[in-house]
Amino acid sequence: MDIGRNLTKNNIKILEFIPDAIVIVNSDGRIVFVNSQAVKVFGYNRDEMIGKHVEMLVPERLRDLHVGHRSDYYSRPTPRPMGLCVNITCLRKDRSEFPADISLSPIETEEGVLVISDIRDITERKRAEEEIRRLNEDLERRIAERTAELKAANMHLEQEIVERKALKEERDLFFTLSLDLQCIAGFDGFFKQLNPEWEKALGWKTEELLAKPYIEFVHPEDRRPTSTEAQRLSFGKAVISFENRYLCKDGSYKWLQWNAFPSVERQLTYATARDVTERKEMEEEIKKLNKDLECRAMQLEVANKELEAFSYSVSHDLRAPLRSMDGFSQALLEEYIAKLDDQGKDYLGRIRAASQRMAQLIDDMLSLSRVTRSEMHREPVDLSQLTAEIAAGFKKSQPERKAEFIITPGLVAYGDQHLLRIALENLFGNAWKFTGKCQEARIGFGVTQYEGKEAFFVRDNGAGFDMTYAGKLFGAFQRLHGMKEFPGTGIGLSIVMRIIHRHGGRIWAEGKVEQGATFYFTLSLT
Amino acid sequence: MSNPQPAISNLKLKIILLVEDNQDDEVLTLRALRQNNILNEVVVARDGVEALDYLFAAGAHKGRDTNIMPQVILLDLKLPKIDGFEVLKRIRSDSRTKHLPVVILTSSKEEKDLINGYSLGANSYICKPVDFENFIEAVRQLGLYWLVLNEAPPIIRRS
């Protein structure tokens, strides 16, 4: 080509050394020169490009636009450096495209203005740029994320601060308003903080309590155990329900029950105490009562044992001498009858009678003590049936007597069958005995109300008694009648009274001389 | 094995062992026996040790023929040295005496004594009445029953 020829050999050589693709275009837009770099970049032979419109190197969709740009440029050709227009797309022979940066330099020649296009493949740069952009974007995203995180954390912290503040206020309120005694004490033995209840409970001012080691307020007897507990706390062990006495300002002591939890890290103990003085005093009282009761039970047991030993001895030893008196009196009466006058015989008879009476007294005494000593077996007892049996027994013993028994049926009590039989036998025995002189004896058994309780009664129309002596009726071996009139040892009613007392009931009597008597008794649980 | 002895009419061999420390009671008991025409030999032991010595031929009774055993033992409970219950226990625990009829004859009516006596194997328990006439009657019935009506256990010889 002419243009090519007009460029000097040196010029061409220089253009070959440039690392960019060089395409020279004339005013018609035809390619007049390409360097070997351009051949390499675009993939065309030199001949395939020379003389062709430069638009061959532009993607088809941009060709019209390029033609426009080109004519614009030719109207005002000025050098244009690289970097002014980086978005130019070039087309290779193989139809692939690549981004390029192009600088344009117009040259005046004889053949008109030629434009040298320096074309630089900026695919790599673009990629790098893209990478940077992407990295930037990533960075920005990460920054945004981190910022969001920090913001959230901040908000959380703020909220926590608010919550903690509220909690602290609540805790302080709780500490102040609690009805329990609350405190924080140091491992150094001093109170650090006390709620107002302390002042109310002990009477000391808070400052007074804080001023001295707390052990000085503890009752001297409780100091050792208190120290032991404090030691436990210092090892990180909680203390539950520990009790000790604290000195009040007025000199008295109050029992406090402690729950405490230590923080070894802070060298502090957090503790709650409760004033249990009242309960403690009650416990002490109960303990004392129990001790008294135990003591009394023991005394009772000892007394019972003694009674038993006594009864045993009476049973074995007291009768033997009586037997001798009676036996030898009898021997005298039998073997020496010829040597005795009537008075002598009478005396011996009296000795015998006295021995036998004493034997009877001993037997009665033993049965009285047996009633006291025997074990109780409570069960429902049909008293009506029991009295009917007893009545039948008396009738049979003296069938010739005119006697009527009036027994209310169906009376049941809760008690010891054996003992209640003995009691009723004695009461009926009395009634039977003291109606012995009646033309027509009437003996009744029934129930009435006395002070809201069921009171059973045994009533007769016999000899009765003078109410003046009513108090003596139930004493052991007490008698209101002469032996001649009504025989007996006077033990029956004291046996009855003991039985009724053992049932937790009471017994009393009403009577009038020659107008009969009524014996009332209650049994507890009826 | 031993041959059951035919009822021996010899009263000497139907011995009564009376264990009684109270001399008045001893006299009265002997008198009551006599009054009831019970003429058997009565061996009196005045305490528990003496009773056991007699039964097992020891102490003062060393050399006694233990093939001869009392027909009945009348045993008081409250005795010096060894009491009646202990005597009864030893009688029941020895093969030579374990079947011997033992009648407790005492002043006591205590339930405890009754239970104890029967638990240890007493054959009978009689409370001595204070009234001597009643006492004589009791001894009469006792003699009739244990010396006449009751068949004594065969004597078990020690091999």
XYZ file of C-alpha atoms in Angstrom:
685
model
C 0.000 0.000 0.000
C 1.037 3.551 -0.658
C 0.628 4.638 2.874
C 2.690 1.803 4.093
C 5.380 2.721 1.674
C 5.331 6.337 2.759
C 6.220 5.380 6.246
C 9.837 5.092 6.533
C 11.469 1.790 7.208
C 12.587 3.058 10.584
C 9.116 4.188 11.463
C 7.793 0.800 10.665
C 10.527 -0.852 12.692
C 9.580 1.282 15.688
C 5.926 0.398 15.295
C 6.909 -3.269 15.308
C 8.592 -2.828 18.706
C 5.551 -1.354 20.386
C 3.946 -4.036 22.629
C 0.433 -2.837 21.674
C -1.402 -3.624 18.466
C -1.033 -0.756 16.017
C -3.626 -0.197 13.334
C -3.339 2.795 11.015
C -6.526 3.926 9.345
C -6.982 6.469 6.545
C -9.713 9.041 6.237
C -11.905 6.517 4.450
C -11.675 4.305 7.427
C -9.594 1.750 5.653
C -6.711 0.016 7.302
C -3.423 1.019 5.818
C -1.034 -0.586 8.289
C -1.036 -3.204 11.025
C 1.961 -4.251 13.060
C 2.690 -7.848 13.893
C 1.263 -7.374 17.415
C -2.055 -6.466 15.730
C -1.849 -9.594 13.617
C -1.324 -11.588 16.815
C -4.079 -9.839 18.711
C -6.783 -9.973 16.052
C -5.836 -13.300 14.469
C -5.994 -11.974 10.844
C -3.141 -12.059 8.316
C -1.744 -8.688 7.480
C -3.224 -9.031 3.966
C -6.650 -9.865 5.323
C -6.729 -6.537 7.101
C -4.911 -4.049 4.795
C -7.358 -2.029 2.731
C -10.396 -3.222 4.717
C -12.632 -0.938 6.759
C -11.475 -0.775 10.291
C -15.008 -1.766 11.377
C -14.015 -5.357 10.667
C -12.278 -5.200 14.037
C -15.457 -3.999 15.729
C -18.349 -6.318 16.742
C -21.149 -6.017 14.174
C -23.619 -4.549 16.630
C -21.272 -1.607 17.226
C -20.118 -1.000 13.714
C -22.624 1.742 12.801
C -21.810 3.557 16.021
C -18.120 3.279 15.244
C -18.571 4.682 11.768
C -20.204 7.709 13.383
C -17.421 8.080 15.963
C -14.836 7.784 13.248
C -16.298 10.546 11.034
C -16.674 12.747 14.158
C -13.048 12.211 14.951
C -11.880 12.978 11.424
C -13.714 16.217 11.489
C -11.583 17.321 14.523
C -8.603 15.028 14.684
C -6.709 15.507 17.951
C -4.463 13.107 19.780
C -6.345 11.173 22.304
C -4.398 9.346 24.969
C -5.143 5.984 26.449
C -7.628 5.729 29.225
C -10.126 8.224 27.880
C -12.349 5.582 26.480
C -11.873 2.176 28.030
C -15.139 0.615 27.032
C -14.211 -0.192 23.501
C -14.861 -3.733 22.397
C -12.799 -5.335 19.629
C -13.584 -8.353 17.473
C -11.070 -11.038 16.580
C -11.108 -13.108 13.481
C -12.458 -16.014 15.486
C -15.438 -13.767 16.426
C -14.340 -13.555 20.011
C -14.368 -10.138 21.588
C -12.050 -8.404 23.963
C -12.076 -5.092 25.765
C -9.490 -2.603 24.661
C -8.061 0.747 25.469
C -7.253 2.705 22.405
C -5.216 5.860 21.901
C -5.566 7.757 18.679
C -2.891 9.892 17.084
C -3.654 11.774 13.832
C -0.736 12.176 11.380
C -0.796 14.598 8.511
C 0.475 12.866 5.369
C 0.433 13.528 1.713
C -2.354 11.125 1.395
C -4.352 12.991 3.973
C -4.775 12.461 7.624
C -4.004 9.015 8.901
C -4.922 7.922 12.348
C -2.635 5.626 14.323
C -4.630 3.512 16.674
C -2.738 2.000 19.525
C -4.913 -0.858 20.703
C -4.217 -2.469 24.094
C -6.023 -5.655 25.124
C -7.245 -4.829 28.569
C -8.954 -8.154 29.266
C -6.518 -8.791 32.120
C -6.861 -5.321 33.428
C -10.620 -5.565 33.213
C -10.500 -8.847 35.068
C -8.247 -7.365 37.691
C -10.551 -4.412 37.907
C -13.498 -6.740 38.196
C -11.684 -8.660 40.938
C -10.918 -5.452 42.780
C -14.507 -4.379 42.412
C -15.651 -7.737 43.643
C -13.187 -7.656 46.533
C -14.307 -4.192 47.326
C -17.893 -5.215 47.257
C -17.133 -8.198 49.502
C -15.247 -5.961 51.847
C -18.064 -3.512 51.942
C -20.535 -6.285 52.561
C -18.396 -7.607 55.361
C -18.017 -4.194 56.845
C -21.753 -3.771 56.665
C -22.263 -7.117 58.306
C -19.779 -6.410 61.065
C -21.271 -3.014 61.602
C -24.691 -4.591 61.912
C -23.308 -7.104 64.353
C -21.667 -4.440 66.439
C -24.825 -2.436 66.394
C -26.830 -5.445 67.554
C -24.275 -6.181 70.256
C -24.408 -2.620 71.352
C -28.142 -2.661 71.512
C -28.029 -5.885 73.483
C -25.546 -4.399 75.880
C -27.642 -1.335 76.314
C -30.672 -3.470 77.001
C -28.699 -5.560 79.450
C -27.562 -2.467 81.240
C -31.155 -1.358 81.534
C -32.231 -4.792 82.719
C -29.422 -5.013 85.191
C -30.237 -1.661 86.531
C -33.854 -2.705 86.964
C -32.744 -5.959 88.565
C -30.440 -4.186 90.931
C -33.193 -1.791 91.881
C -35.516 -4.719 92.415
C -32.903 -6.553 94.430
C -32.208 -3.492 96.515
C -35.929 -3.107 97.042
C -36.181 -6.767 97.984
C -33.242 -6.364 100.344
C -34.815 -3.299 101.907
C -38.369 -4.521 102.113
C -37.737 -8.180 103.039
C -39.249 -9.216 106.347
C -36.371 -11.633 106.809
C -33.060 -10.443 108.103
C -30.734 -10.190 105.157
C -27.089 -9.460 105.176
C -23.819 -9.629 103.390
C -20.929 -10.530 105.649
C -17.245 -10.650 104.896
C -14.955 -13.585 105.564
C -13.173 -11.080 107.805
C -15.981 -11.532 110.366
C -17.766 -8.211 109.829
C -21.180 -7.460 108.428
C -20.893 -5.489 105.189
C -24.493 -4.742 104.468
C -27.677 -5.226 106.480
C -31.286 -4.644 105.599
C -33.467 -2.475 107.846
C -35.119 -5.487 109.475
C -32.005 -5.951 111.585
C -32.605 -2.738 113.430
C -36.196 -3.754 114.057
C -35.306 -7.237 115.218
C -32.322 -6.590 117.472
C -32.702 -2.919 118.335
C -29.123 -2.065 117.321
C -28.443 0.658 114.775
C -27.002 -0.653 111.521
C -23.766 1.251 112.206
C -23.466 -0.469 115.573
C -23.857 -3.852 113.943
C -21.310 -3.017 111.270
C -18.780 -1.692 113.750
C -17.900 -4.921 115.557
C -17.178 -8.471 114.407
C -20.579 -10.132 114.268
C -19.416 -12.948 116.561
C -19.538 -10.446 119.419
C -23.318 -10.283 119.021
C -23.620 -14.081 119.187
C -24.547 -15.735 122.499
C -21.326 -17.002 124.142
C -22.624 -20.577 124.094
C -23.284 -20.370 120.350
C -19.985 -18.805 119.344
C -18.107 -22.018 118.783
C -20.755 -23.572 116.496
C -21.102 -20.209 114.718
C -17.372 -20.141 114.024
C -17.548 -23.679 112.722
C -20.280 -22.654 110.288
C -18.311 -19.574 109.233
C -15.392 -21.839 108.476
C -17.612 -24.047 106.329
C -18.671 -20.946 104.410
C -15.086 -19.916 103.830
C -14.564 -23.294 102.165
C -17.414 -22.492 99.802
C -20.017 -24.662 101.509
C -23.552 -23.376 101.995
C -25.112 -23.335 105.462
C -28.743 -24.348 105.791
C -30.998 -23.927 108.827
C -28.228 -23.140 111.259
C -29.550 -21.642 114.487
C -27.884 -19.335 116.971
C -28.770 -16.570 119.418
C -28.099 -12.894 118.779
C -27.801 -10.264 121.434
C -30.421 -7.511 121.335
C -29.771 -4.013 122.490
C -32.010 -4.586 125.521
C -29.763 -7.466 126.667
C -32.130 -10.245 125.648
C -31.314 -12.811 122.974
C -33.169 -13.773 119.843
C -32.949 -17.100 118.087
C -32.064 -16.708 114.423
C -32.253 -19.427 111.836
C -29.737 -18.940 109.035
C -29.440 -19.861 105.414
C -26.153 -18.650 103.970
C -24.294 -18.976 100.743
C -20.678 -17.918 100.289
C -18.741 -16.461 97.401
C -15.160 -17.512 97.987
C -14.075 -15.350 95.071
C -15.480 -12.234 96.690
C -14.742 -13.378 100.244
C -18.371 -12.656 101.076
C -21.307 -14.515 102.508
C -24.862 -13.774 101.496
C -27.212 -14.755 104.255
C -30.836 -14.682 105.281
C -31.859 -15.080 108.882
C -35.269 -15.513 110.416
C -36.314 -14.738 113.941
C -37.432 -18.122 115.313
C -37.356 -17.126 118.967
C -41.014 -17.894 119.525
C -40.803 -21.306 117.931
C -37.570 -22.025 119.789
C -39.088 -21.066 123.119
C -42.069 -23.264 122.348
C -39.718 -26.110 121.494
C -37.817 -25.552 124.714
C -41.086 -25.565 126.604
C -42.156 -28.775 124.895
C -38.756 -30.288 125.547
C -39.025 -29.367 129.197
C -42.553 -30.728 129.407
C -41.445 -33.892 127.681
C -38.598 -34.248 130.115
C -40.960 -33.728 133.025
C -43.316 -36.223 131.508
C -40.534 -38.708 130.970
C -39.396 -38.161 134.512
C -42.916 -38.668 135.787
C -43.396 -41.731 133.610
C -40.199 -43.125 135.043
C -41.308 -42.378 138.581
C -44.623 -43.986 137.772
C -42.861 -47.011 136.403
C -40.708 -47.229 139.493
C -43.814 -46.828 141.638
C -45.556 -49.519 139.650
C -42.591 -51.833 139.994
C -42.538 -51.174 143.719
C -46.246 -51.782 143.896
C -45.772 -55.029 142.061
C -42.945 -56.107 144.341
C -45.057 -55.082 147.291
C -48.058 -57.021 146.035
C -45.889 -60.005 145.357
C -44.494 -59.910 148.832
C -47.948 -59.427 150.345
C -49.258 -62.272 148.295
C -46.510 -64.642 149.421
C -45.540 -63.599 152.913
C -48.472 -61.923 154.605
C -50.815 -64.870 154.418
C -48.462 -67.459 155.915
C -48.531 -66.045 159.481
C -52.328 -65.838 159.295
C -52.420 -69.462 158.307
C -50.293 -70.288 161.349
C -52.606 -68.294 163.625
C -55.672 -69.943 162.231
C -54.109 -73.362 161.894
C -52.675 -73.549 165.410
C -55.833 -72.077 166.934
C -57.675 -74.862 165.186
C -55.116 -77.379 166.443
C -55.654 -76.128 170.003
C -59.401 -76.360 169.593
C -59.106 -79.920 168.340
C -56.329 -81.396 170.443
C -56.676 -79.442 173.706
C -60.405 -78.957 173.783
C -60.606 -80.692 177.158
C -58.246 -78.194 178.761
C -60.109 -75.109 177.492
C -63.096 -73.447 179.082
C -65.694 -71.601 177.040
C -63.896 -68.284 177.254
C -60.675 -69.887 176.026
C -62.587 -71.394 173.112
C -64.178 -68.017 172.405
C -60.789 -66.330 172.357
C -59.440 -68.895 169.955
C -62.542 -68.418 167.810
C -61.806 -64.689 167.739
C -58.198 -65.305 166.722
C -59.412 -67.483 163.885
C -62.058 -64.974 162.779
C -59.533 -62.144 162.846
C -57.015 -64.137 160.812
C -59.601 -64.958 158.220
C -60.803 -61.390 158.023
C -57.274 -60.196 157.577
C -56.785 -62.787 154.843
C -59.878 -61.358 153.169
C -58.482 -57.819 153.500
C -55.232 -58.948 151.940
C -57.082 -60.548 149.050
C -59.110 -57.366 148.524
C -56.029 -55.204 148.651
C -54.377 -57.394 146.063
C -57.374 -57.270 143.765
C -57.436 -53.479 144.117
C -53.805 -53.241 143.122
C -54.372 -55.763 140.330
C -57.051 -53.460 138.900
C -54.466 -50.677 138.807
C -51.696 -52.794 137.371
C -53.552 -54.826 134.761
C -53.199 -53.887 131.107
C -56.110 -52.214 129.302
C -57.604 -53.665 126.130
C -60.266 -51.324 124.844
C -63.099 -52.640 122.710
C -66.835 -52.071 122.381
C -68.542 -53.680 125.382
C -72.254 -54.396 125.604
C -72.894 -53.137 129.136
C -76.580 -54.129 129.042
C -75.727 -57.719 128.299
C -72.979 -57.694 130.900
C -75.318 -56.392 133.616
C -78.011 -58.900 132.622
C -75.509 -61.746 133.127
C -74.405 -60.338 136.473
C -78.022 -59.882 137.597
C -78.816 -63.463 136.641
C -75.864 -64.590 138.785
C -77.132 -62.756 141.858
C -80.658 -64.062 141.393
C -79.367 -67.607 141.182
C -77.256 -67.166 144.325
C -80.313 -66.260 146.396
C -83.371 -67.457 144.495
C -85.548 -66.869 147.541
C -85.098 -63.090 147.376
C -87.736 -60.954 145.778
C -85.818 -58.718 143.434
C -86.477 -56.995 140.124
C -83.744 -55.928 137.723
C -84.604 -53.143 135.265
C -81.908 -52.986 132.606
C -82.009 -50.579 129.641
C -81.081 -52.698 126.645
C -78.488 -51.910 124.015
C -76.058 -49.797 126.048
C -72.632 -50.176 124.540
C -69.449 -48.525 125.772
C -65.853 -48.563 124.626
C -63.594 -49.977 127.286
C -61.884 -52.959 128.833
C -64.391 -55.808 129.010
C -62.712 -57.512 131.950
C -62.366 -54.374 134.065
C -65.860 -53.124 133.259
C -67.247 -56.499 134.344
C -65.438 -56.166 137.686
C -66.818 -52.618 138.097
C -70.384 -53.611 137.314
C -70.134 -56.731 139.484
C -69.108 -54.524 142.391
C -71.837 -51.948 141.777
C -74.471 -54.653 141.403
C -72.985 -56.510 144.362
C -73.410 -53.368 146.462
C -76.969 -52.856 145.243
C -77.734 -56.504 145.931
C -76.239 -56.325 149.398
C -77.882 -53.055 150.437
C -81.314 -54.120 149.195
C -80.991 -57.315 151.241
C -83.443 -56.024 153.815
C -85.992 -54.685 151.299
C -89.322 -56.412 150.853
C -89.059 -55.928 147.134
C -85.639 -55.008 145.811
C -85.462 -52.971 142.621
C -82.120 -52.581 140.923
C -81.805 -50.626 137.680
C -79.150 -49.978 135.069
C -79.502 -47.183 132.524
C -78.059 -44.080 130.984
C -78.641 -40.364 131.376
C -76.977 -37.148 130.217
C -74.567 -35.365 132.504
C -72.764 -32.209 131.355
C -73.166 -33.244 127.730
C -71.808 -36.682 128.366
C -73.377 -40.091 128.626
C -73.507 -41.105 132.276
C -74.415 -44.687 133.099
C -76.040 -45.401 136.421
C -76.825 -48.266 138.786
C -79.784 -47.464 141.026
C -81.306 -49.365 143.950
C -84.024 -48.840 146.503
C -81.919 -50.198 149.346
C -80.405 -48.799 152.524
C -78.942 -45.773 150.815
C -76.469 -43.502 152.614
C -76.082 -40.122 154.208
C -74.822 -37.667 151.558
C -72.650 -36.077 154.276
C -70.331 -39.045 153.877
C -70.598 -39.291 150.076
C -66.924 -38.296 149.772
C -65.851 -41.303 151.853
C -67.695 -43.833 149.717
C -64.848 -44.501 147.333
C -61.922 -44.572 149.773
C -60.206 -47.940 150.153
C -61.460 -49.875 153.201
C -63.928 -47.076 154.014
C -67.278 -48.247 155.209
C -70.485 -46.378 155.995
C -72.242 -49.367 157.554
C -71.427 -51.616 160.493
C -70.113 -55.121 159.863
C -73.101 -56.652 161.616
C -75.522 -54.718 159.408
C -73.824 -55.213 156.034
C -70.567 -57.209 155.972
C -67.691 -56.235 153.717
C -64.174 -54.850 153.666
C -64.971 -51.560 151.954
C -62.880 -52.256 148.928
C -65.586 -52.684 146.262
C -66.233 -49.032 145.443
C -62.572 -48.104 145.424
C -62.037 -50.839 142.884
C -64.930 -49.416 140.829
C -63.506 -45.912 141.057
C -60.073 -47.047 139.923
C -61.560 -48.829 136.946
C -63.619 -45.770 135.958
C -60.579 -43.517 136.352
C -58.506 -45.832 134.232
C -61.108 -45.350 131.524
C -60.761 -41.581 131.868
C -64.229 -41.273 133.363
C -65.556 -40.171 136.721
C -67.919 -41.649 139.290
C -70.208 -40.104 141.894
C -73.152 -41.167 143.991
C -76.465 -39.808 145.183
C -78.410 -41.294 148.038
C -80.556 -40.848 151.097
C -80.707 -42.990 154.179
C -83.240 -45.767 153.639
C -84.198 -44.336 150.250
C -81.757 -46.072 147.993
C -78.641 -44.989 146.168
C -77.644 -44.205 142.610
C -74.096 -44.558 141.334
C -73.305 -42.603 138.167
C -70.244 -43.070 136.044
C -68.937 -41.769 132.745
C -66.421 -43.425 130.484
C -64.425 -41.198 128.196
C -64.860 -41.821 124.453
C -68.520 -42.647 124.986
C -36.808 -99.775 128.776
C -38.192 -100.371 132.186
C -40.947 -102.591 133.325
C -43.864 -100.696 134.690
C -43.974 -101.560 138.348
C -47.203 -102.970 139.627
C -48.930 -100.617 142.059
C -46.971 -101.001 145.216
C -49.063 -101.035 148.294
C -46.056 -100.286 150.447
C -46.671 -96.716 151.519
C -42.987 -96.350 152.233
C -42.389 -96.292 148.532
C -45.077 -93.706 147.833
C -42.973 -90.900 149.159
C -44.209 -87.329 149.333
C -41.495 -84.723 148.912
C -42.584 -81.571 150.727
C -40.469 -78.557 149.796
C -41.337 -75.923 152.395
C -39.195 -73.396 154.251
C -41.854 -72.150 156.685
C -41.769 -74.442 159.708
C -45.307 -73.530 160.745
C -46.552 -74.450 157.318
C -44.555 -77.667 157.500
C -46.147 -78.613 160.804
C -49.608 -77.664 159.588
C -49.192 -79.565 156.340
C -47.959 -82.673 158.123
C -50.848 -82.349 160.539
C -53.322 -81.970 157.695
C -51.892 -85.082 156.035
C -52.131 -87.003 159.264
C -55.703 -85.843 159.849
C -56.578 -87.154 156.422
C -54.960 -90.496 157.226
C -52.301 -90.030 154.608
C -49.520 -91.984 156.208
C -47.005 -92.015 153.386
C -43.431 -91.179 154.136
C -42.922 -87.433 153.847
C -39.475 -86.156 153.031
C -39.156 -82.484 153.930
C -36.713 -80.224 152.116
C -36.358 -76.765 153.643
C -34.968 -75.022 150.600
C -34.452 -75.559 146.877
C -30.956 -76.939 147.236
C -32.062 -79.564 149.726
C -34.897 -80.605 147.396
C -32.531 -81.053 144.459
C -29.946 -82.860 146.638
C -32.615 -85.338 147.628
C -33.858 -85.896 144.075
C -30.413 -86.298 142.567
C -28.711 -87.988 145.543
C -26.261 -85.216 146.197
C -24.976 -83.390 149.294
C -26.596 -84.759 152.467
C -28.452 -87.320 150.349
C -25.382 -88.694 148.608
C -25.728 -92.397 148.000
C -29.538 -92.375 148.025
C -31.127 -94.849 145.625
C -32.404 -92.687 142.809
C -34.585 -95.507 141.597
C -36.892 -94.438 144.359
C -38.579 -91.222 143.434
C -41.428 -89.409 145.207
C -44.982 -90.103 144.114
C -45.671 -86.382 144.247
C -43.681 -83.250 145.034
C -45.416 -80.467 146.963
C -43.436 -77.395 146.025
C -43.522 -73.967 147.646
C -42.412 -71.096 145.420
C -40.670 -68.673 147.723
C -37.683 -70.610 149.005
C -34.229 -69.720 150.271
C -31.205 -70.277 147.994
C -32.946 -71.773 144.961
C -36.597 -70.815 144.498
C -39.464 -73.108 143.517
C -39.437 -72.150 139.842
C -35.757 -73.019 139.522
C -36.314 -76.339 141.293
C -39.159 -77.088 138.894
C -36.995 -76.161 135.910
C -34.264 -78.599 137.000
C -36.751 -81.364 137.714
C -38.176 -81.002 134.200
C -34.772 -80.890 132.543
C -33.435 -84.136 134.008
C -34.524 -87.435 132.458
C -34.777 -89.092 135.900
C -37.285 -86.580 137.249
C -38.913 -84.934 134.288
C -42.153 -86.924 134.582
C -42.578 -86.545 138.358
C -45.885 -84.978 139.355
C -45.196 -81.535 140.843
C -47.930 -79.692 142.711
C -47.195 -76.072 143.472
C -48.489 -75.376 146.969
C -48.119 -71.720 147.784
C -49.682 -68.648 149.397
C -49.604 -66.674 146.170
C -52.521 -66.187 143.822
C -50.516 -63.848 141.598
C -51.265 -64.390 137.942
C -47.552 -64.114 137.206
C -46.824 -67.077 139.485
C -49.604 -69.171 137.974
C -48.396 -68.545 134.435
C -44.788 -69.164 135.384
C -45.647 -72.362 137.244
C -47.658 -73.896 134.437
C -45.165 -72.758 131.809
C -42.397 -74.608 133.599
C -44.489 -77.764 133.674
C -46.277 -77.840 137.027
C -49.007 -80.486 137.098
C -51.174 -78.551 139.510
C -51.273 -75.237 141.346
C -52.895 -74.963 144.742
C -53.173 -71.823 146.814
C -52.925 -72.593 150.525
C -56.077 -71.265 152.186
C -55.695 -69.301 155.412
C -58.690 -71.059 156.906
C -57.227 -74.273 158.317
C -60.391 -76.232 157.711
C -60.194 -75.343 154.073
C -56.527 -76.251 154.146
C -57.258 -79.684 155.524
C -59.827 -80.221 152.823
C -57.390 -79.137 150.155
C -54.745 -81.543 151.455
C -57.296 -84.349 151.621
C -58.276 -83.932 147.990
C -54.708 -83.496 146.955
C -53.659 -86.719 148.681
C -56.583 -88.622 147.281
C -55.882 -87.502 143.789
C -52.094 -87.696 143.545
C -51.447 -90.646 145.849
C -54.432 -92.842 145.093
C -56.135 -91.943 141.832
C -53.215 -90.756 139.835
C -50.967 -93.377 138.188
C -47.377 -92.397 138.781
C -45.065 -92.325 135.790
C -42.748 -95.316 135.408
C -39.293 -94.794 136.845
C -36.722 -94.192 134.175
C -33.387 -95.657 135.095
C -30.256 -94.037 133.989
C -28.385 -96.288 131.606
